[in-house]
Amino acid sequence: EVQLVESGGGLVQPGRSLRLSCTTSGFTFADSSVGWVRQAPGKGLEWVGFIRSKSYGGATQYAASVQGRFTISGDVSETIAYLQMSSLRTEDTAVYYCTRIGGEDGGSYLSYFDSWGQGTLVTVSS
Amino acid sequence: SYELTQAPSLSVSPGQTAYITCSGDKLGDKYASWYQQKPGQSPVLVMYQNSKRPSGIPERFSGSNSENTATLTISGTQPMDEADYYCQAWDSSTVTFGGGTKLTV
């Protein structure tokens, strides 16, 4: 069974940093691309970014709203994906979901988010 | 940036067919996916690559995509289908979600 479990959320002041973890199991992490999607309170889904599998070079891609502030990485040995968030803003307040990316192209036109974690809440406030 | 547009809400009676649409420029040239999210729960993939159903998704869910509109169709809608539905597509290695449609049954 595919499982993704996020952790590391909490209350953080604007301008500070926070790292989220996504502990995975039930699939071959090294062969999978992993994405992050967030949802502000009462709002819709917003894509944050993703990291391609090692098969696709492990490249990362980010939404314009977080480019330069957020970094996604993966620990293949521990099968954990990370979302390092810096220079946090109040508008970054959201539930952050970790997702496995299915599809034949590892993160492109054929891809889709086929498994989701339960989410972790990040609140940016002074 | 690429945009996907969904109607904010849709209401159907039990047993009716629900057509949830998603519009975007030349969306038919891309692949659309659909996610169902019930209150307090994580999203669930219900359709991918326009018309493919993941394992465990009932046959009453179907999908299509042509020209500028992707459609998620729920035939014989049941009360348990009441949820928010989001479309999603890729554009140049970035991802766009529609704003979501709240389906009331």
Short mmCIF file of C-alpha atoms in Angstrom, two decimals:
data_model
loop_
_atom_site.label_atom_id
_atom_site.label_comp_id
_atom_site.label_asym_id
_atom_site.label_seq_id
_atom_site.Cartn_x
_atom_site.Cartn_y
_atom_site.Cartn_z
CA GLU A 1 0.00 0.00 0.00
CA VAL A 2 1.34 3.40 -0.99
CA GLN A 3 1.67 5.73 1.97
CA LEU A 4 2.91 9.27 2.33
CA VAL A 5 3.04 10.90 5.75
CA GLU A 6 3.85 14.57 6.13
CA SER A 7 5.33 16.10 9.25
CA GLY A 8 7.02 19.28 10.39
CA GLY A 9 4.17 21.75 10.14
CA GLY A 10 3.42 24.32 12.78
CA LEU A 11 3.34 27.99 13.63
CA VAL A 12 6.20 30.09 12.29
CA GLN A 13 6.84 33.81 12.14
CA PRO A 14 7.02 35.67 8.83
CA GLY A 15 10.51 35.66 7.37
CA ARG A 16 11.52 32.48 9.15
CA SER A 17 12.17 29.01 7.74
CA LEU A 18 10.56 25.61 8.15
CA ARG A 19 11.25 22.15 6.74
CA LEU A 20 8.51 19.66 6.00
CA SER A 21 9.15 15.96 5.66
CA CYS A 22 7.25 13.37 3.65
CA THR A 23 7.95 9.83 4.77
CA THR A 24 6.98 7.35 2.09
CA SER A 25 6.44 3.61 1.86
CA GLY A 26 4.83 1.05 -0.39
CA PHE A 27 6.57 2.09 -3.59
CA THR A 28 10.06 2.48 -5.01
CA PHE A 29 11.01 6.01 -4.02
CA ALA A 30 14.01 6.14 -6.30
CA ASP A 31 11.83 5.43 -9.32
CA SER A 32 9.09 7.91 -8.44
CA SER A 33 8.61 11.63 -8.75
CA VAL A 34 7.15 13.38 -5.73
CA GLY A 35 5.22 16.63 -5.60
CA TRP A 36 3.95 19.12 -3.06
CA VAL A 37 0.54 20.75 -3.25
CA ARG A 38 -0.88 23.22 -0.76
CA GLN A 39 -4.33 24.43 0.18
CA ALA A 40 -4.92 27.68 2.02
CA PRO A 41 -7.81 27.64 4.52
CA GLY A 42 -11.10 27.53 2.63
CA LYS A 43 -9.35 27.77 -0.74
CA GLY A 44 -8.50 25.50 -3.64
CA LEU A 45 -5.47 23.41 -4.46
CA GLU A 46 -2.23 25.12 -5.45
CA TRP A 47 0.75 23.30 -6.88
CA VAL A 48 4.02 24.08 -5.07
CA GLY A 49 6.61 22.01 -6.88
CA PHE A 50 8.01 18.56 -7.51
CA ILE A 51 11.18 16.55 -7.76
CA ARG A 52 11.67 14.09 -10.56
CA SER A 53 12.82 10.57 -9.90
CA LYS A 54 16.48 9.69 -10.25
CA SER A 55 15.54 8.07 -13.54
CA TYR A 56 14.68 11.54 -14.79
CA GLY A 57 17.72 13.17 -13.23
CA GLY A 58 16.19 14.31 -9.96
CA ALA A 59 15.42 17.76 -11.34
CA THR A 60 13.08 20.09 -9.50
CA GLN A 61 10.43 22.51 -10.68
CA TYR A 62 8.57 25.14 -8.68
CA ALA A 63 5.55 27.37 -8.89
CA ALA A 64 6.35 31.03 -9.50
CA SER A 65 4.90 31.93 -6.10
CA VAL A 66 7.58 29.94 -4.25
CA GLN A 67 10.47 29.96 -6.72
CA GLY A 68 13.67 31.01 -4.96
CA ARG A 69 12.20 30.53 -1.48
CA PHE A 70 11.28 26.83 -1.41
CA THR A 71 13.51 23.86 -2.15
CA ILE A 72 12.46 20.24 -2.64
CA SER A 73 14.89 17.40 -2.08
CA GLY A 74 14.78 13.67 -1.55
CA ASP A 75 16.67 11.11 0.52
CA VAL A 76 16.53 7.91 -1.47
CA SER A 77 18.02 5.78 1.32
CA GLU A 78 15.39 6.97 3.81
CA THR A 79 12.62 7.32 1.17
CA ILE A 80 11.80 10.76 2.50
CA ALA A 81 11.04 13.89 0.50
CA TYR A 82 11.62 17.32 1.97
CA LEU A 83 10.18 20.75 1.41
CA GLN A 84 12.50 23.43 2.74
CA MET A 85 10.64 26.71 3.05
CA SER A 86 12.41 30.00 3.71
CA SER A 87 11.43 33.66 3.82
CA LEU A 88 7.94 32.55 4.74
CA ARG A 89 5.04 34.90 4.19
CA THR A 90 1.57 35.02 5.70
CA GLU A 91 0.18 33.93 2.33
CA ASP A 92 2.12 30.66 2.64
CA THR A 93 -0.30 29.60 5.37
CA ALA A 94 -1.86 26.36 4.14
CA VAL A 95 -2.15 22.64 4.52
CA TYR A 96 0.77 21.13 2.61
CA TYR A 97 0.23 17.79 0.91
CA CYS A 98 2.91 15.46 -0.34
CA THR A 99 1.93 13.47 -3.42
CA ARG A 100 3.31 10.70 -5.53
CA ILE A 101 3.37 11.50 -9.21
CA GLY A 102 2.16 8.72 -11.45
CA GLY A 103 2.44 8.50 -15.20
CA GLU A 104 4.94 7.47 -17.78
CA ASP A 105 6.96 10.67 -17.98
CA GLY A 106 7.92 11.36 -14.38
CA GLY A 107 6.39 14.78 -14.16
CA SER A 108 5.01 16.16 -17.40
CA TYR A 109 2.02 15.95 -19.70
CA LEU A 110 1.22 12.31 -18.95
CA SER A 111 1.58 12.67 -15.18
CA TYR A 112 -0.94 12.91 -12.39
CA PHE A 113 -0.97 12.92 -8.56
CA ASP A 114 -2.07 9.40 -7.72
CA SER A 115 -1.47 9.21 -3.98
CA TRP A 116 -1.70 11.93 -1.34
CA GLY A 117 -0.63 12.25 2.25
CA GLN A 118 -2.92 13.51 5.00
CA GLY A 119 -1.33 16.96 4.92
CA THR A 120 0.41 19.11 7.50
CA LEU A 121 -0.70 22.61 8.46
CA VAL A 122 1.74 25.48 8.22
CA THR A 123 0.66 28.75 9.81
CA VAL A 124 2.76 31.82 9.15
CA SER A 125 1.90 34.52 11.64
CA SER A 126 3.52 36.88 14.08
CA SER B 1 0.82 31.20 -16.80
CA TYR B 2 -1.75 28.63 -17.79
CA GLU B 3 -5.24 28.92 -16.33
CA LEU B 4 -8.04 26.43 -15.81
CA THR B 5 -11.56 27.64 -15.12
CA GLN B 6 -14.28 25.74 -13.28
CA ALA B 7 -17.76 26.75 -12.22
CA PRO B 8 -17.74 27.31 -8.44
CA SER B 9 -20.76 25.13 -7.79
CA LEU B 10 -23.10 22.56 -9.29
CA SER B 11 -26.18 21.02 -7.82
CA VAL B 12 -27.83 17.79 -8.98
CA SER B 13 -30.48 15.47 -7.59
CA PRO B 14 -29.58 11.90 -6.65
CA GLY B 15 -29.64 9.65 -9.70
CA GLN B 16 -29.07 12.48 -12.13
CA THR B 17 -25.96 12.95 -14.26
CA ALA B 18 -23.46 15.58 -13.16
CA TYR B 19 -21.27 17.26 -15.76
CA ILE B 20 -18.34 19.06 -14.17
CA THR B 21 -16.41 21.12 -16.69
CA CYS B 22 -12.94 22.62 -16.81
CA SER B 23 -11.90 25.15 -19.45
CA GLY B 24 -8.47 26.17 -20.62
CA ASP B 25 -6.75 27.36 -23.77
CA LYS B 26 -6.25 24.33 -26.03
CA LEU B 27 -6.84 22.06 -23.06
CA GLY B 28 -7.71 19.30 -25.50
CA ASP B 29 -4.03 19.21 -26.49
CA LYS B 30 -3.10 18.32 -22.92
CA TYR B 31 -4.11 15.59 -20.48
CA ALA B 32 -6.60 16.43 -17.76
CA SER B 33 -6.78 14.82 -14.36
CA TRP B 34 -9.55 15.15 -11.78
CA TYR B 35 -9.49 15.02 -7.98
CA GLN B 36 -12.30 14.61 -5.49
CA GLN B 37 -11.98 16.18 -2.06
CA LYS B 38 -14.47 15.69 0.72
CA PRO B 39 -14.50 17.98 3.78
CA GLY B 40 -11.56 17.40 6.06
CA GLN B 41 -9.99 14.83 3.75
CA SER B 42 -7.10 14.74 1.31
CA PRO B 43 -7.81 14.87 -2.41
CA VAL B 44 -8.34 11.59 -4.24
CA LEU B 45 -7.52 11.00 -7.90
CA VAL B 46 -10.71 10.00 -9.74
CA MET B 47 -9.65 10.42 -13.37
CA TYR B 48 -6.34 10.72 -15.18
CA GLN B 49 -5.13 11.11 -18.74
CA ASN B 50 -8.57 12.48 -19.61
CA SER B 51 -10.59 9.30 -19.32
CA LYS B 52 -8.77 6.66 -17.28
CA ARG B 53 -10.23 5.60 -13.95
CA PRO B 54 -7.87 4.59 -11.14
CA SER B 55 -8.50 1.32 -9.42
CA GLY B 56 -11.35 1.58 -6.94
CA ILE B 57 -13.13 4.48 -8.61
CA PRO B 58 -16.71 3.55 -9.53
CA GLU B 59 -17.67 3.12 -13.17
CA ARG B 60 -20.19 5.94 -12.88
CA PHE B 61 -17.21 8.32 -13.14
CA SER B 62 -16.05 9.04 -16.68
CA GLY B 63 -14.03 11.74 -18.38
CA SER B 64 -13.48 13.42 -21.71
CA ASN B 65 -11.36 16.23 -23.10
CA SER B 66 -11.76 18.07 -26.37
CA GLU B 67 -10.75 21.43 -27.74
CA ASN B 68 -10.87 23.80 -24.75
CA THR B 69 -12.96 21.80 -22.28
CA ALA B 70 -12.43 18.74 -20.13
CA THR B 71 -15.48 17.15 -18.54
CA LEU B 72 -15.88 14.85 -15.59
CA THR B 73 -19.19 13.04 -15.83
CA ILE B 74 -20.83 11.30 -12.90
CA SER B 75 -23.72 9.13 -14.01
CA GLY B 76 -26.36 8.22 -11.47
CA THR B 77 -24.88 10.63 -8.94
CA GLN B 78 -25.06 9.42 -5.36
CA PRO B 79 -25.09 11.43 -2.13
CA MET B 80 -21.60 10.10 -1.39
CA ASP B 81 -20.34 11.94 -4.48
CA GLU B 82 -20.96 15.29 -2.82
CA ALA B 83 -17.52 16.90 -2.70
CA ASP B 84 -15.21 19.48 -4.26
CA TYR B 85 -13.79 18.48 -7.62
CA TYR B 86 -10.59 19.91 -9.08
CA CYS B 87 -9.25 19.56 -12.59
CA GLN B 88 -5.52 19.67 -13.24
CA ALA B 89 -3.20 19.79 -16.22
CA TRP B 90 0.50 20.14 -16.97
CA ASP B 91 1.93 22.96 -19.06
CA SER B 92 5.67 23.08 -19.78
CA SER B 93 6.58 21.07 -16.66
CA THR B 94 4.43 23.23 -14.42
CA VAL B 95 1.10 22.25 -12.94
CA THR B 96 -2.17 24.10 -12.91
CA PHE B 97 -5.26 23.27 -10.89
CA GLY B 98 -8.69 24.61 -11.60
CA GLY B 99 -10.40 26.59 -8.88
CA GLY B 100 -12.67 23.69 -7.99
CA THR B 101 -16.36 22.91 -8.30
CA LYS B 102 -18.44 22.19 -5.24
CA LEU B 103 -20.88 19.43 -6.16
CA THR B 104 -24.04 19.29 -4.08
CA VAL B 105 -26.21 16.21 -4.38
#
